XYZ file of C-alpha atoms in Angstrom:
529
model
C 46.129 2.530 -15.496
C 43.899 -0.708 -16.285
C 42.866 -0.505 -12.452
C 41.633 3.480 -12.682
C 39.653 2.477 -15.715
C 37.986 -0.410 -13.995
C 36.847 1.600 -11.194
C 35.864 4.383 -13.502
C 33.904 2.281 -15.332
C 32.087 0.766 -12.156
C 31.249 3.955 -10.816
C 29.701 5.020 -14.110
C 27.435 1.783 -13.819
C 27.016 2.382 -10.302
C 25.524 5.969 -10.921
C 23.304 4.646 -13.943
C 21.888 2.466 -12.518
C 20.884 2.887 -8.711
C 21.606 6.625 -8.436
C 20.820 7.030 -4.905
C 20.946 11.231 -4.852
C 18.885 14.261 -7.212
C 22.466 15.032 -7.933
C 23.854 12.045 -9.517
C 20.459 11.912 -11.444
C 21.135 15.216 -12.824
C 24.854 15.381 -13.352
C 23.946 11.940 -15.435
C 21.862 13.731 -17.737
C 23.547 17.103 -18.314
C 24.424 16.068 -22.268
C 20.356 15.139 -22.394
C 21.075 12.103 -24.442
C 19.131 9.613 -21.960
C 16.276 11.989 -22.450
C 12.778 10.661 -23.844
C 9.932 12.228 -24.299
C 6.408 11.265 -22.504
C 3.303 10.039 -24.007
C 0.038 11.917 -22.815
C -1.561 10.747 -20.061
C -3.722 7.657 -21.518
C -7.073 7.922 -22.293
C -7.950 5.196 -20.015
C -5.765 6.286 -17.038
C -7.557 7.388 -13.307
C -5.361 8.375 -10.410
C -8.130 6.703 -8.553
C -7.330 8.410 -5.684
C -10.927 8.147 -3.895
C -10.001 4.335 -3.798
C -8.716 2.410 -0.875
C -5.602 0.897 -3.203
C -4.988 3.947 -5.018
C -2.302 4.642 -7.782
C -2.169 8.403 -8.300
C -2.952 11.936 -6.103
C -6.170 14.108 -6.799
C -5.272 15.504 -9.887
C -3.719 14.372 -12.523
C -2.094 17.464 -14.508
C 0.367 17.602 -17.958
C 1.646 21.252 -16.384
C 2.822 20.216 -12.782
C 6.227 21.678 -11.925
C 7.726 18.867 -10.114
C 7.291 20.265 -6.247
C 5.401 18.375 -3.562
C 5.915 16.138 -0.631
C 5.458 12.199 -0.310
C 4.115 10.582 2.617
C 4.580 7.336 3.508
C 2.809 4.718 6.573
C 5.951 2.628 7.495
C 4.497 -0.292 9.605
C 7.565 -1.694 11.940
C 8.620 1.781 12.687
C 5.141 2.827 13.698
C 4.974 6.676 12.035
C 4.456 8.456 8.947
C 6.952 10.094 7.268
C 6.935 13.290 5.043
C 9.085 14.015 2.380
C 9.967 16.901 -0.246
C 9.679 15.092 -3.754
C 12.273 16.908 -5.322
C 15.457 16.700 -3.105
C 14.371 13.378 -0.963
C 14.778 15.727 2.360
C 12.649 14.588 5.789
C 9.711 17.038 6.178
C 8.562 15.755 9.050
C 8.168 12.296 11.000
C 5.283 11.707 13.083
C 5.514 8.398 15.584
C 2.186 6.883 15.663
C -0.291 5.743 18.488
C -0.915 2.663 16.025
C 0.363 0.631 12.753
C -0.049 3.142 10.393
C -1.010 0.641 7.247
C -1.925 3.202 4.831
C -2.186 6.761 4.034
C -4.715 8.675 2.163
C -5.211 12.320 1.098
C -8.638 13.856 0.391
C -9.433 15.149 -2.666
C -8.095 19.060 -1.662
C -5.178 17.345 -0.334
C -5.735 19.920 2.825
C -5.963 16.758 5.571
C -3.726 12.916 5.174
C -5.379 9.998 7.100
C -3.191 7.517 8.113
C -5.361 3.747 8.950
C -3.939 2.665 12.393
C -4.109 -1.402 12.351
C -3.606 -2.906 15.706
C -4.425 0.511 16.894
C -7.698 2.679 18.015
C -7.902 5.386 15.561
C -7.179 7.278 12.550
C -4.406 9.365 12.485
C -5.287 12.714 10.897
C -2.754 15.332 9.457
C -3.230 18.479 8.721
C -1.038 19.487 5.968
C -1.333 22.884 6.359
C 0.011 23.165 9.505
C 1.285 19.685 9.591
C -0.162 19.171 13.292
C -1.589 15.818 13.907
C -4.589 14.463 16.114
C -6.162 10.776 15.943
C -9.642 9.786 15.018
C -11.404 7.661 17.423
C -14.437 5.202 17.201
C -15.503 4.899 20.712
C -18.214 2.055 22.021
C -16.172 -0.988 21.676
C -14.350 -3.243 24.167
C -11.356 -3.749 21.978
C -9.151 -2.115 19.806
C -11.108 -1.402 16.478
C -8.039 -1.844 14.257
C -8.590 0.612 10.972
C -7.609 -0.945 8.162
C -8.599 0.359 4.664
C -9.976 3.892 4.074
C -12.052 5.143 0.763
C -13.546 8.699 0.165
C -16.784 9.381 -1.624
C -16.378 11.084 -5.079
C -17.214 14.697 -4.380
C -14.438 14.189 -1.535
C -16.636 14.917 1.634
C -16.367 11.761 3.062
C -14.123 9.338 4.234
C -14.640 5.666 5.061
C -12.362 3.223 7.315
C -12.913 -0.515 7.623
C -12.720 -1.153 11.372
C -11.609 -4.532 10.818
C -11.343 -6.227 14.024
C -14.690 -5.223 15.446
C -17.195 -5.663 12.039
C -17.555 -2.134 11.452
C -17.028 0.641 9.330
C -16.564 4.375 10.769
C -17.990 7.516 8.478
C -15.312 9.948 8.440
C -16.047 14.255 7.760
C -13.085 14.123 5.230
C -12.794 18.344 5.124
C -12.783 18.665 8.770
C -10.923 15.260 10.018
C -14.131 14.477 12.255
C -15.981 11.474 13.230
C -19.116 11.599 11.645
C -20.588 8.214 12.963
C -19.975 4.075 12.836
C -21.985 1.392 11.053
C -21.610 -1.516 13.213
C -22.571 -5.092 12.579
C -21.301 -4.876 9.105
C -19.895 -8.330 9.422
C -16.318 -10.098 10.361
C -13.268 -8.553 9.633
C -14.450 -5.949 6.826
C -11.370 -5.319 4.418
C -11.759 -3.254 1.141
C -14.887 -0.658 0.366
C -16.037 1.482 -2.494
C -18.696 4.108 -2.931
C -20.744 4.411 -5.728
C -20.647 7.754 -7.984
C -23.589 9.138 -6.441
C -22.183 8.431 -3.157
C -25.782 6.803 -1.867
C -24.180 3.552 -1.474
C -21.140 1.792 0.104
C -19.842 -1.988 -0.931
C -17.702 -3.342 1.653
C -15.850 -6.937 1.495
C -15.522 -9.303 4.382
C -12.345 -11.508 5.196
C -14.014 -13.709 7.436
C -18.054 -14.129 5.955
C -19.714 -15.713 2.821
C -21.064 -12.698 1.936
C -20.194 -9.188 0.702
C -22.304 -6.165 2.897
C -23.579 -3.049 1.068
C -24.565 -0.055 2.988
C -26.716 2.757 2.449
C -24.989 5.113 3.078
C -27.916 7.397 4.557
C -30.341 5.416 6.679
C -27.766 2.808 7.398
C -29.594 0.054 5.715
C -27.682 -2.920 5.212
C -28.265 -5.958 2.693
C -25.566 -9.288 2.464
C -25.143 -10.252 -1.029
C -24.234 -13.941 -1.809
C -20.311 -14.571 -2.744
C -19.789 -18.206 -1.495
C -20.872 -20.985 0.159
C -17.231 -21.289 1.573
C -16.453 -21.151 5.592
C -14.282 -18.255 5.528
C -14.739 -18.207 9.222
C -10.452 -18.347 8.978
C -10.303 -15.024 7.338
C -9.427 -15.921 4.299
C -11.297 -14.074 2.357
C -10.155 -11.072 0.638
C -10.040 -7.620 -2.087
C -12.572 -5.584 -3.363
C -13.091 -3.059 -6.160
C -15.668 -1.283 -8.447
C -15.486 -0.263 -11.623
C -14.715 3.677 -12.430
C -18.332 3.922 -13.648
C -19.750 2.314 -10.735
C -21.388 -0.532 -13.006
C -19.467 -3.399 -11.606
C -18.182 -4.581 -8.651
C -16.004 -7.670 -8.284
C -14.511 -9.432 -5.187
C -12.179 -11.843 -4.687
C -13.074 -15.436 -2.736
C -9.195 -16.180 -1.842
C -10.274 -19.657 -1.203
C -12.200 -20.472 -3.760
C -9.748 -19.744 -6.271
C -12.400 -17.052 -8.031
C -13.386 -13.577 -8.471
C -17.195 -12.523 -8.317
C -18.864 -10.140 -10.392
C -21.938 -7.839 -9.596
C -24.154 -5.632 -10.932
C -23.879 -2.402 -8.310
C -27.405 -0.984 -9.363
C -29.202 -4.470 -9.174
C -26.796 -6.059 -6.388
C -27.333 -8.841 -8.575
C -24.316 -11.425 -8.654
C -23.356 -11.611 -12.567
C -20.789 -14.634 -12.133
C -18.264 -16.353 -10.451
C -15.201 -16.709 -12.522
C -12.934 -19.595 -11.555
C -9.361 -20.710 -12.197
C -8.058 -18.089 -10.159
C -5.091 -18.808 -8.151
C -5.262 -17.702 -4.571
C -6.825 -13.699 -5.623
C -5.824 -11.364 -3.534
C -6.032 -7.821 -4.661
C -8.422 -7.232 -7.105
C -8.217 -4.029 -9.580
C -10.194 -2.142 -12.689
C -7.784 -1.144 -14.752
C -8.136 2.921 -14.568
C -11.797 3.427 -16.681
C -12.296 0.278 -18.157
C -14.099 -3.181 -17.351
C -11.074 -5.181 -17.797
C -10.119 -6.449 -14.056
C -6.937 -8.014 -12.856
C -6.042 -9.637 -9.878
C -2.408 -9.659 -7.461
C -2.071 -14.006 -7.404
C 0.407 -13.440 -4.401
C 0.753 -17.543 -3.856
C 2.235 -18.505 -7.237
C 3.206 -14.606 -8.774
C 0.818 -14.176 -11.158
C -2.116 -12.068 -12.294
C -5.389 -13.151 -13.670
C -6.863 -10.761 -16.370
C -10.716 -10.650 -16.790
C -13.726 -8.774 -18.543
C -16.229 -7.894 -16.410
C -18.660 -6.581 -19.786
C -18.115 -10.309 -21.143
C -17.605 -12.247 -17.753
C -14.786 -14.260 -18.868
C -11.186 -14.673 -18.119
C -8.914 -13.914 -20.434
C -5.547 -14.801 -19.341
C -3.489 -15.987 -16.044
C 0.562 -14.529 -16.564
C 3.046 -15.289 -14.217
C 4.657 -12.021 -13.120
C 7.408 -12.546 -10.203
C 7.047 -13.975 -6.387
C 4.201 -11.845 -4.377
C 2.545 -10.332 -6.998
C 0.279 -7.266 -5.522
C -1.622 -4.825 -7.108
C -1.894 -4.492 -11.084
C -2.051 -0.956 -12.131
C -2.800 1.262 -15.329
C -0.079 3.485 -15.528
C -0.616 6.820 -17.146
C 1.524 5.839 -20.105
C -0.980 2.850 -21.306
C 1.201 0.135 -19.393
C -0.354 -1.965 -16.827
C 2.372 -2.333 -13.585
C 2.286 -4.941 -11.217
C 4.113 -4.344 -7.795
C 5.807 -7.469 -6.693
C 5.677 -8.172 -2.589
C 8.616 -10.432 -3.091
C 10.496 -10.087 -6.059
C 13.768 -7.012 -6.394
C 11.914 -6.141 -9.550
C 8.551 -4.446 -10.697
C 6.847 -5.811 -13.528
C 5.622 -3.608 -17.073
C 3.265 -5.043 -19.266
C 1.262 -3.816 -22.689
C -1.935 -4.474 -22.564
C -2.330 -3.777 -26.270
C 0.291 -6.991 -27.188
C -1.732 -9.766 -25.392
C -0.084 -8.432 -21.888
C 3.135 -9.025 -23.137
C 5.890 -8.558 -20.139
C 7.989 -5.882 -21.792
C 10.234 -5.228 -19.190
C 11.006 -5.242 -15.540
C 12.100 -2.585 -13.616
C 15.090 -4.015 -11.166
C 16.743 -2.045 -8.464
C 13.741 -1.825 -6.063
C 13.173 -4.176 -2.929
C 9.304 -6.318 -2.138
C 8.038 -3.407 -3.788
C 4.163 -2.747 -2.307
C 2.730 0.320 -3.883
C 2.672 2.147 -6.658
C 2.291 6.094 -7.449
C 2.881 8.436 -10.329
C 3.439 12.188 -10.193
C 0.530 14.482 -11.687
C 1.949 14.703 -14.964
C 3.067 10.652 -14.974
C 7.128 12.020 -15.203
C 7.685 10.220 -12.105
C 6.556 6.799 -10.711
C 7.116 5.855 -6.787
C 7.322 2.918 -4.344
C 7.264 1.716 -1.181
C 9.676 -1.120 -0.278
C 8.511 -3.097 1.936
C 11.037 -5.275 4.135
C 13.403 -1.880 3.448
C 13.547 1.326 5.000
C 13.210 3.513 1.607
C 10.454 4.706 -1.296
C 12.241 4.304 -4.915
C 11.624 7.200 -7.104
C 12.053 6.175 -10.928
C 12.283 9.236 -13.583
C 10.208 8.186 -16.512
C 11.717 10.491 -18.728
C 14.862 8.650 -19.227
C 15.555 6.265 -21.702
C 17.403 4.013 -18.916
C 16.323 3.878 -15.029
C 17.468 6.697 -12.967
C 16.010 5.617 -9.535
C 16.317 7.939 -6.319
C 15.692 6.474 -2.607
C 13.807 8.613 -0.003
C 14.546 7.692 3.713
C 11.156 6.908 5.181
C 11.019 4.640 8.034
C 10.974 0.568 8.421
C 8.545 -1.354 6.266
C 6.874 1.888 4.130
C 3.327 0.255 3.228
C 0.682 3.153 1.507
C 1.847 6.304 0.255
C 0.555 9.639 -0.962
C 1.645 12.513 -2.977
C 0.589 16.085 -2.160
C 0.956 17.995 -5.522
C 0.107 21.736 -4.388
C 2.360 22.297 -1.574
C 2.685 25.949 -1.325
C 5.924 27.461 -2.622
C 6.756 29.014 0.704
C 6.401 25.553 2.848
C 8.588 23.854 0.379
C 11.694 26.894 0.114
C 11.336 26.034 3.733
C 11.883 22.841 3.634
C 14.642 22.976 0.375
C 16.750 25.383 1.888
C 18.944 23.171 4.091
C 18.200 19.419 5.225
C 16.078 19.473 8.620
C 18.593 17.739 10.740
C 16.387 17.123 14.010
C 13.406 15.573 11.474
C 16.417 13.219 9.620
C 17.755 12.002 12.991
C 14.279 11.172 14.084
C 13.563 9.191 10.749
C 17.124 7.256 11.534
C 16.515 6.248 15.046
C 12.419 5.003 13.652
C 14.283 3.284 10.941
C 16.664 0.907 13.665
C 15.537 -2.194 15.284
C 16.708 -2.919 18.737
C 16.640 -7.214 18.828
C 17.287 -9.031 21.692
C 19.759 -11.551 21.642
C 18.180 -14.655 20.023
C 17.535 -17.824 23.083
C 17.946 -20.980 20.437
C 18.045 -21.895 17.247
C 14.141 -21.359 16.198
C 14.114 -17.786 17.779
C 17.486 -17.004 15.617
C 15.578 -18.307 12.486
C 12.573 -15.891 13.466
C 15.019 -12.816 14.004
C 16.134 -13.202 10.836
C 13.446 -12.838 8.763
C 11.242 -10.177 9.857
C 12.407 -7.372 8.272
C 11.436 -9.321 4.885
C 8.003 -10.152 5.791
C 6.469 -7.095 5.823
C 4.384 -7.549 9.042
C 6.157 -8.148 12.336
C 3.241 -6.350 13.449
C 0.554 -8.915 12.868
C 2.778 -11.746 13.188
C 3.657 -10.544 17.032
C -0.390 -9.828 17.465
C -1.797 -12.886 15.796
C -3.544 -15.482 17.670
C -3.077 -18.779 15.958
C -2.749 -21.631 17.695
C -0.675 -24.847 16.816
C 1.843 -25.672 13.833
C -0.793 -25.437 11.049
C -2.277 -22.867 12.047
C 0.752 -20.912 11.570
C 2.296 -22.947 8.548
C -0.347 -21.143 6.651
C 1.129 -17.256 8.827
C 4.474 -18.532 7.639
C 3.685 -19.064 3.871
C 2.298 -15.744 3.374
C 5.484 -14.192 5.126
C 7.558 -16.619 2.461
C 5.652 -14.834 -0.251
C 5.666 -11.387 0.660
C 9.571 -11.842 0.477
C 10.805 -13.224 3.666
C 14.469 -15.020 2.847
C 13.887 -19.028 4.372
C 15.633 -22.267 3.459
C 12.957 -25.074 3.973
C 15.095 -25.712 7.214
C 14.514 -21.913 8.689
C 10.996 -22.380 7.991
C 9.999 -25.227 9.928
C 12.330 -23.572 12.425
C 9.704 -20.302 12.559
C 6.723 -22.430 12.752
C 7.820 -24.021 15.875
C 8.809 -20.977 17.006
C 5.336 -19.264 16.650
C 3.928 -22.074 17.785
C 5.176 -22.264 21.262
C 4.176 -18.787 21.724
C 7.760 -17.569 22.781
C 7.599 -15.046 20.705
C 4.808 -13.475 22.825
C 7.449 -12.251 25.126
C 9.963 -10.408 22.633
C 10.153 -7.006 22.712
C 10.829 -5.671 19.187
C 11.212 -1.620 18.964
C 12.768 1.038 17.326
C 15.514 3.346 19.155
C 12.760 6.249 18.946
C 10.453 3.995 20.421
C 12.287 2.915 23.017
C 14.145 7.008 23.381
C 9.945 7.673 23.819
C 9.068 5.268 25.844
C 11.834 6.381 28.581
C 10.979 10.206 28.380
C 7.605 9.125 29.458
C 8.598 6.891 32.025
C 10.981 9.653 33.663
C 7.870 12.026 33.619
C 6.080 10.077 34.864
């Protein structure tokens, strides 16, 4: 009898706390005690969805009913994956040309772009019809490598930071078409914002001294001072303006700092310093108040950009990402190498009031319109966690997605008659596909170093880059290595040295890492061929 009650009692806590189906959410709540009520959406929240680190869709709204479809950019399988919100069944999975890094919709939500890192293009979707073509930006010799995307505010443009060739491509954001490409913007352009009126664009640079702002009409360009720095390594980093369009702030990595600057006078304000290693740098929803993802030491650094002061550096879990305003009046930080996400209230000194467990190197965030839901991707993982924040306790759903789910999206006003279709019964083909994207095929391991290698790259986000990257030597890549340590990958001090050997001989230049669709692909074409 004491052995029934055991396991009754562990499958109780089992569905309480990682409820991995709608159902077990629902048969969990059928007495309504774990029920809570939500706060309105706070005063201070912005889905900032024109934003190239977004946390919400176009429109925030109290009355949503629940329906819509997630996307999600999943990096080591190569594709985008879409999902119905409601029951966590595959819409559709579409194997990419590129990396897909992130993925944006416009502000109609009629078109998704998809940034294609590593890759030529743009991957556009039309979510009507859910038919696909890529975006190109011809007149380079090499691979243009889209990184980060922003749309102006009336939602007619898109903009894509073509990060390995110093240029920035112009995107018609209601008709997925090239409009033109502003080259010479400077080395390895990262993070961009638009101003309200949409005349100007502010664009930060990994590998200059200097931030580049762009008119947006004649082309004009003008460098603004950030550093006397060499950042010639690419170590420079995020970018972000204020909801107003009054400030915008950047973050010198090396420097340990954040700049400040007026927008309208491209004036720079002030350097604040102190910083640890800023990465991603973030207004919180329509305020001044900026905070910045620490990812070296898992912190965040809390400023005000009216006062140009710091007010506060909190240590906040291994990786720390992107801080967000949630639409409840919490700030959220996503942690790149930590099982947990972190909740803080902003109106009790940034007290850490809880952390949410359950979720793995979690990247981004997203709410649902009417802030009842909260998702993210899980990075290192296969899955997006969906959290109901209208329970008292966690009840957390995963959505099958792909390897390594970076950016994701959330398309609100799917039309009732594409989701019945969808509901009615799971779309077996689509679910197969999304298995075989989400399976590595590894070689067998030659020595000890390559073994080490193997067995951390499903935690560090980024086989992509690491099997791209052209560093040369042992320090070189001690520095690759570190940031793979941080963004979660699982190394003894031992397994470490072990990878940075291994990189540095180069041997890892002739792996061949794929997925079974990948490689099921790859032979269709070769038989047609």
């Amino acid at each position: 009898m004491k052995k029934i009650l055991k396991l009754s009692a562990f499958a109780l806590l089992a569905v309480s706390l990682t409820a991995c189906s709608e159902a077990a959410v629902k048969d969990t709540s059928l007495d309504d005690k774990n029920s809570k009520e939500l706060p309105p959406l706070h005063e201070d929240y912005s889905s900032n969805w024109w934003k190239d680190q977004p946390n919400g869709n176009a429109d925030p709204n109290t009355k949503w009913d629940g329906e819509g479809w997630i996307l999600s950019s999943n990096e080591v399988s190569n594709g985008v994956a879409i999902a119905d919100i409601k029951t966590g069944n595959p819409v559709k999975y579409i194997q990419t040309s590129g990396t897909p890094h992130h993925v944006h919709l416009n502000k109609d939500q009629t078109w998704a772009f998809a940034t294609q890192r590593y890759g030529t293009s743009v991957l556009a979707i039309n979510m009507e019809t859910l038919e696909d073509h890529n975006i190109d930006f011809p007149g380079f010799d090499s691979d243009p490598a889209p990184q980060h995307l922003t749309f102006s505010r009336d939602g007619k443009y898109a903009f894509t930071s073509l990060n390995a060739v110093g240029a920035v491509g112009m995107i018609d954001a209601e008709k997925a078409k090239l409009i033109k490409v502003f080259k010479d913007v400077g080395k390895k352009p990262r993070d961009m914002n638009v101003t309200p009126d949409g005349k100007k664009l502010f664009v930060s640079l990994q590998a200059e001294p200097y931030i580049t702002v762009i008119d947006i009409e004649t082309g004009e360009m003008r460098h603004l001072e950030r550093t006397e720095t060499d950042y010639g390594k690419g170590t420079g980093s995020g970018l972000d303006m204020s909801n107003d369009g009054k400030f915008v702030a950047v973050s010198n990595t090396a420097d340990d700092e954040v700049a400040i600057y007026d927008s309208e006078s491209e004036k720079l304000l002030k350097k604040i310093g102190d910083i640890p290693k800023p990465v991603n740098v973030s207004f919180m929803g329509n305020t001044h108040i900026l905070a910045t993802g620490n990812r070296n030491d898992g912190s965040i650094s809390i400023m005000d950009a009216e006062k140009l002061q710091l007010l506060k550096t909190i240590k906040t879990g291994p990786g720390t990402n992107i801080p967000y305003l949630g639409p409840d009046g919490y700030w959220y930080t996503s942690q790149n190498g930590a099982g947990y996400l972190t909740v803080m209230d902003p109106e009790d000194n940034f007290k850490i009031v809880r952390k949410i467990w359950g979720v793995q190197n979690i990247h981004w965030l997203n709410w649902s319109p009417d802030g009842s839901m909260m998702f993210g991707s899980n990075w290192g993982d296969k899955t997006l966690t969906k959290i109901d924040l209208t329970k008292k306790k966690d009840f957390r759903t995963t959505i099958q997605v792909g390897l390594n789910p970076n950016g994701i999206a959330i398309k609100s006003n799917v039309p009732k008659e594409q989701l019945v279709k969808y509901q009615k019964e799971i779309n077996a083909e689509e679910a197969n596909r999304i298995k075989k994207a989400s399976t590595l095929i590894f070689p067998d391991a030659r020595d000890i170093n390559e073994e080490a290698f193997l067995g951390t790259c499903l935690q560090c986000h980024d086989i992509g880059r690491i099997m791209r990257n052209n560093s040369k030597g042992p320090e070189a890549w001690t520095s690759v290595v570190d940031r793979m340590k941080g963004n979660g990958a699982k190394m003894n001090d031992e397994q470490r040295q072990q990878i940075i050997d291994y990189l540095a001989s180069d041997q890892h230049k002739s792996l061949s890492i794929q997925t079974e669709l990948e490689a099921e692909l790859a032979k269709e074409k070769k038989d047609k061929e």
